[in-house]
Tab-separated table of C-alpha atoms in Angstrom:
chain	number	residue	atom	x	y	z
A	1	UNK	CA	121.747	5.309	98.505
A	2	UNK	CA	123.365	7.992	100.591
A	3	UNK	CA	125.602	9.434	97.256
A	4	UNK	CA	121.633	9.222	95.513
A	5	UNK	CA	119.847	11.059	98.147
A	6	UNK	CA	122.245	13.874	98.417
A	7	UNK	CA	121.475	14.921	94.877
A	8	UNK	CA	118.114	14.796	94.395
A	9	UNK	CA	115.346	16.826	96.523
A	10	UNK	CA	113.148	15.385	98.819
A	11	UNK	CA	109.971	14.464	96.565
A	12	UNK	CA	111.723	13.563	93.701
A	13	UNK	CA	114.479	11.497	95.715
A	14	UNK	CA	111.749	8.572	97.220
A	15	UNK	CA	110.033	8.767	94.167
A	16	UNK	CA	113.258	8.019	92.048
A	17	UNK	CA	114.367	5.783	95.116
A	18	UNK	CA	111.273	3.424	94.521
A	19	UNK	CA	111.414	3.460	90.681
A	20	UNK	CA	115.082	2.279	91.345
A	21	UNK	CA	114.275	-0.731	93.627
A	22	UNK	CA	111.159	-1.820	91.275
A	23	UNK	CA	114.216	-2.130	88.725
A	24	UNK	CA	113.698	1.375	86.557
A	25	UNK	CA	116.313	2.868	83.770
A	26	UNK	CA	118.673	5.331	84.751
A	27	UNK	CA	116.993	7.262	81.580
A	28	UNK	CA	113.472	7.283	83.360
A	29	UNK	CA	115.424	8.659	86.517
A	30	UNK	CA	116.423	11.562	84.669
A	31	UNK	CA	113.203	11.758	83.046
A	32	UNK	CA	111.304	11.860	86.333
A	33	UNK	CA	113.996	14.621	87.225
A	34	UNK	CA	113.094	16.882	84.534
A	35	UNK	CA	109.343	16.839	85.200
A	36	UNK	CA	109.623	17.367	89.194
A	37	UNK	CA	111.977	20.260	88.175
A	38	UNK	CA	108.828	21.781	85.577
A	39	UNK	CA	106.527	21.183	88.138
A	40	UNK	CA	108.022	23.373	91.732
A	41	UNK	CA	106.323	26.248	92.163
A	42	UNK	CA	108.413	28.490	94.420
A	43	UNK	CA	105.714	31.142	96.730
A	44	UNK	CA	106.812	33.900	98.392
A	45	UNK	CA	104.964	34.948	101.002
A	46	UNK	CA	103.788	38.070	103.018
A	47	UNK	CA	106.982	37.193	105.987
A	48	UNK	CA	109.492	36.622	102.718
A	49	UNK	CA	109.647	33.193	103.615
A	50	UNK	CA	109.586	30.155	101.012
A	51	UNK	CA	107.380	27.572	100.408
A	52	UNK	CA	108.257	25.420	97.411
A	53	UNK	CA	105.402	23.028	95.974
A	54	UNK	CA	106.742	19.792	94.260
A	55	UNK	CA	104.251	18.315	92.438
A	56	UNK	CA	105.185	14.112	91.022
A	57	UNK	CA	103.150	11.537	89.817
A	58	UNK	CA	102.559	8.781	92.593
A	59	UNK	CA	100.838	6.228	90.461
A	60	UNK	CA	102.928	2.963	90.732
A	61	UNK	CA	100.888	-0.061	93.405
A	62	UNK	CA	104.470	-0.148	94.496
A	63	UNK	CA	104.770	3.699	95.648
A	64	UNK	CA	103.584	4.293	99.121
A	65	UNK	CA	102.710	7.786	100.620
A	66	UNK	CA	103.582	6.431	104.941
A	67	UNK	CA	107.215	5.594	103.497
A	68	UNK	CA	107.367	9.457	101.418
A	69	UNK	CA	106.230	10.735	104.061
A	70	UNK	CA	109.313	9.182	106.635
A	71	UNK	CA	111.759	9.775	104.375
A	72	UNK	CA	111.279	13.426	103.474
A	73	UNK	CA	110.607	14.155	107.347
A	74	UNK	CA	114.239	12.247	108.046
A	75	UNK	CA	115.824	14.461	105.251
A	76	UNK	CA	114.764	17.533	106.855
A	77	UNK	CA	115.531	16.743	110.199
A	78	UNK	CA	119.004	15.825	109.296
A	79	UNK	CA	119.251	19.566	106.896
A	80	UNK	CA	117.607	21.219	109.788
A	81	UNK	CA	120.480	19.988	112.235
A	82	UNK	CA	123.012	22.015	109.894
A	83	UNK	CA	120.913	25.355	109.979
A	84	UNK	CA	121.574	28.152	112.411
A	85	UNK	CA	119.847	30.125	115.086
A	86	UNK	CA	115.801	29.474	114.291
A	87	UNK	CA	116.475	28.546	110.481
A	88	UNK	CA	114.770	25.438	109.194
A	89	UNK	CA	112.531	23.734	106.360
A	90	UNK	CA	109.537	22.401	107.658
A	91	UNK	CA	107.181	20.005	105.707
A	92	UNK	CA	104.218	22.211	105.798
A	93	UNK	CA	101.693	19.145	103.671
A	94	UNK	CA	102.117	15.908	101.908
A	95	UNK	CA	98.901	14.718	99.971
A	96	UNK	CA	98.144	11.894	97.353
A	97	UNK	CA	95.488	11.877	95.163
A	98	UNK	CA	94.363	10.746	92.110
A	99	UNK	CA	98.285	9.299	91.096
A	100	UNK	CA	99.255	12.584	91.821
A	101	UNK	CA	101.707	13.661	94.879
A	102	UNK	CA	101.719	17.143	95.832
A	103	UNK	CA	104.220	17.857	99.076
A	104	UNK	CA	105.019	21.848	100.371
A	105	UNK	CA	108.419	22.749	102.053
A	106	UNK	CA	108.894	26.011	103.840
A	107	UNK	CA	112.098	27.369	104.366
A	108	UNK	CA	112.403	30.297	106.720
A	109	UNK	CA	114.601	32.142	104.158
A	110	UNK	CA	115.813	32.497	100.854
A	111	UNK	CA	119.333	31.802	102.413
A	112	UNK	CA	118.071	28.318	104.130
A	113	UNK	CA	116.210	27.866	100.802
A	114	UNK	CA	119.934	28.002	99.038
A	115	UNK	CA	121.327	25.794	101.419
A	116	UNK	CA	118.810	23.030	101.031
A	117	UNK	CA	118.862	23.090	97.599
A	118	UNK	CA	122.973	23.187	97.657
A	119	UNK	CA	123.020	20.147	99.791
A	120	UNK	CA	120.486	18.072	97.886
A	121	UNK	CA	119.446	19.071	94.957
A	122	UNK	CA	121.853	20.458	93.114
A	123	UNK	CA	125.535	20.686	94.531
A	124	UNK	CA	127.299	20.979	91.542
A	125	UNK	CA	125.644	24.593	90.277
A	126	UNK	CA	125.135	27.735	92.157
A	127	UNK	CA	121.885	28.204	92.957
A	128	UNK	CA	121.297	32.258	93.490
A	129	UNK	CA	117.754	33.368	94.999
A	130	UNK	CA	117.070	37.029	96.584
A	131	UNK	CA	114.042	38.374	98.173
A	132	UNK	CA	113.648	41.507	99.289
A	133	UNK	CA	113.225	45.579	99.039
A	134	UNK	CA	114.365	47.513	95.671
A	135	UNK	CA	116.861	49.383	97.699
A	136	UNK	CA	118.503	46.494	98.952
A	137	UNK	CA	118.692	44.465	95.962
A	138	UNK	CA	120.800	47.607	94.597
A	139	UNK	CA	122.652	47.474	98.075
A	140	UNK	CA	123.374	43.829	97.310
A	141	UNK	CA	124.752	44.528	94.025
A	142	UNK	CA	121.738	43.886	91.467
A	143	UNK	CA	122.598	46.568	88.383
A	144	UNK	CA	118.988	46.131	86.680
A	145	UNK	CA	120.392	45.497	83.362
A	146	UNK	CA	118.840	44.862	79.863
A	147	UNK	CA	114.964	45.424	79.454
A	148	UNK	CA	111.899	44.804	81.203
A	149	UNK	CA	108.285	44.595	80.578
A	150	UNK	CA	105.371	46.052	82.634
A	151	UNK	CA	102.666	43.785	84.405
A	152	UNK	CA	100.320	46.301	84.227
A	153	UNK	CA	100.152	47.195	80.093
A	154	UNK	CA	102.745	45.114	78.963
A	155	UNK	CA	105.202	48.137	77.412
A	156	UNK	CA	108.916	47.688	77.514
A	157	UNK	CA	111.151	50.187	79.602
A	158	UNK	CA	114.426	50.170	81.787
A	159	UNK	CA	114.626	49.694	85.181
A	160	UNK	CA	115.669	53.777	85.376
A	161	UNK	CA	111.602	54.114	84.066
A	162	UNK	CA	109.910	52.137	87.643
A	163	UNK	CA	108.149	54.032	89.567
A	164	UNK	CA	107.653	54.116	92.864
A	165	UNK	CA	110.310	52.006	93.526
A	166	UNK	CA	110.857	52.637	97.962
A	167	UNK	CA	107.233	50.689	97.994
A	168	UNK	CA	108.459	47.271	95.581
A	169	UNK	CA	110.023	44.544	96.610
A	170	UNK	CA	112.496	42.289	94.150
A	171	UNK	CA	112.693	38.467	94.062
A	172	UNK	CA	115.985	37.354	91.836
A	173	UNK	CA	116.796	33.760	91.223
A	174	UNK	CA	118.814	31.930	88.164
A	175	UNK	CA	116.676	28.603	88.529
A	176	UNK	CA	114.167	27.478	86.048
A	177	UNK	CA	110.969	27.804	88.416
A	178	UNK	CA	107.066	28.914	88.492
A	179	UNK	CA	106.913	31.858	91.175
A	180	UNK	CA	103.977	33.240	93.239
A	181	UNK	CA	104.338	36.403	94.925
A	182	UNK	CA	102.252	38.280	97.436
A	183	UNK	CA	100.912	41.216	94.996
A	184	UNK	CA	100.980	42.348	91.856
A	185	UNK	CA	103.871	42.044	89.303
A	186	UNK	CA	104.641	45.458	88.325
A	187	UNK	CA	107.673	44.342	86.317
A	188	UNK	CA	109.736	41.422	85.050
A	189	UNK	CA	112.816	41.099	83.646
A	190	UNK	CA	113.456	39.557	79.838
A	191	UNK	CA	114.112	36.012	81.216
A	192	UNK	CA	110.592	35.689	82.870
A	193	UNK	CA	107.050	35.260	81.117
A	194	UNK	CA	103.724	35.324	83.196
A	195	UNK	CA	101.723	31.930	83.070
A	196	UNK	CA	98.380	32.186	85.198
A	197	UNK	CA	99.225	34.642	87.311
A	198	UNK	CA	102.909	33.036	87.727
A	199	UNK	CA	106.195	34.390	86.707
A	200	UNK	CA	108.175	31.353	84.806
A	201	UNK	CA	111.967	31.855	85.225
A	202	UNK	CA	114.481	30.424	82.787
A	203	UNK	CA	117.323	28.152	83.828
A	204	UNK	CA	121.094	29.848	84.334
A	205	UNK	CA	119.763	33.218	83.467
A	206	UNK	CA	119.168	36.606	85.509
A	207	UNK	CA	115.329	36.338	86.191
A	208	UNK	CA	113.681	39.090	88.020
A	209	UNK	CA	110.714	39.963	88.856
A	210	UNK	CA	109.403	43.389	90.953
A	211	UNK	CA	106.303	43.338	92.888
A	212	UNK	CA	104.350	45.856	94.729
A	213	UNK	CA	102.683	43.819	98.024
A	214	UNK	CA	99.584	43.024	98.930
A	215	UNK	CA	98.793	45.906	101.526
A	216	UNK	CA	97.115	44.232	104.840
């Protein structure tokens, strides 16, 4: 169990744990793996911290939310003793309904974010996530490469065309993910498509997206 649990993520890891004891392939493991993985939805919001949504069906008589619900708060306390100063992932909500479970994790950073994930889900590939200002993605060593397209008309242009850049903030990752930021996509990189109001990242690929925030 322990080797199991430190490769999975929370929601998907007593999910998979309970398909395992009711005597489940290891072919609908991975199968349940893939769909958890389609359905996070990584927010960013207005204090750059992040809030991932797994979403999971929950429809077995077997599955029970109390036991979910233990587990995942175990996990994180045990991640959270690892984290420095006031980092930490918090379960912020775990509901059922309708064979459906929908749980929300919030990290206090994209750096705790990349630890969790690191630990759990996926230590055997670097996971890469940045949030933050224009000027310090260049500071961190983000070039901007290749083309973009424009959330406002839809043109393509370089990143040498934004405007206004001292006022938009950057989120980077290279994980296959729905994101929700706090304003208005003014422009994505060639990786990412808009869904609903959601950039959709590819996996293993330089996704960016550059938002101007919601002004309070």
């Amino acid at each position: 169990m322990n080797n199991f649990r430190k490769t999975a993520g929370l929601l998907l890891m007593v999910l998979a744990a309970a398909l395992l004891a009711a005597g489940c392939s290891k072919k609908d493991k991975e199968a349940s793996e893939s769909d958890t993985k389609r359905n996070a939805t990584l927010t960013v919001d207005e204090q750059e911290a992040i809030v991932i949504t797994y979403t999971e069906t929950f429809d077995k008589s077997y599955y029970n939310k109390e036991e979910l619900e233990s587990r995942a708060a175990e996990e994180l306390a045990e991640f959270n003793k690892t984290a420095s100063g006031d980092s930490s992932a918090v379960m912020e909500s775990l509901n059922v309904k309708d064979g459906t479970a929908v749980m929300k994790i919030r990290f206090t950073d994209e750096k705790v974010y990349v630890d969790y994930v690191k630990q759990y889900v996926k230590p055997d590939k670097e996971t890469k996530l940045f949030v933050g200002t224009y000027k310090d993605a260049i500071s961190a060593g983000h070039k901007f490469t290749g083309k973009f397209t424009s959330g406002e008309d839809l043109s393509t242009m370089e990143a040498k065309d934004f405007k206004e850049t001292d006022s938009l903030m950057v989120v980077y990752t290279n994980e296959e993910q729905k994101i929700l930021v706090p304003g208005d996509i003014m422009y994505f990189g060639e990786n990412v498509t808009l869904e609903k109001g959601l950039a959709v990242t590819s996996e293993g690929k330089d996704n960016y997206i550059i938002y101007k925030p919601d002004v309070n």
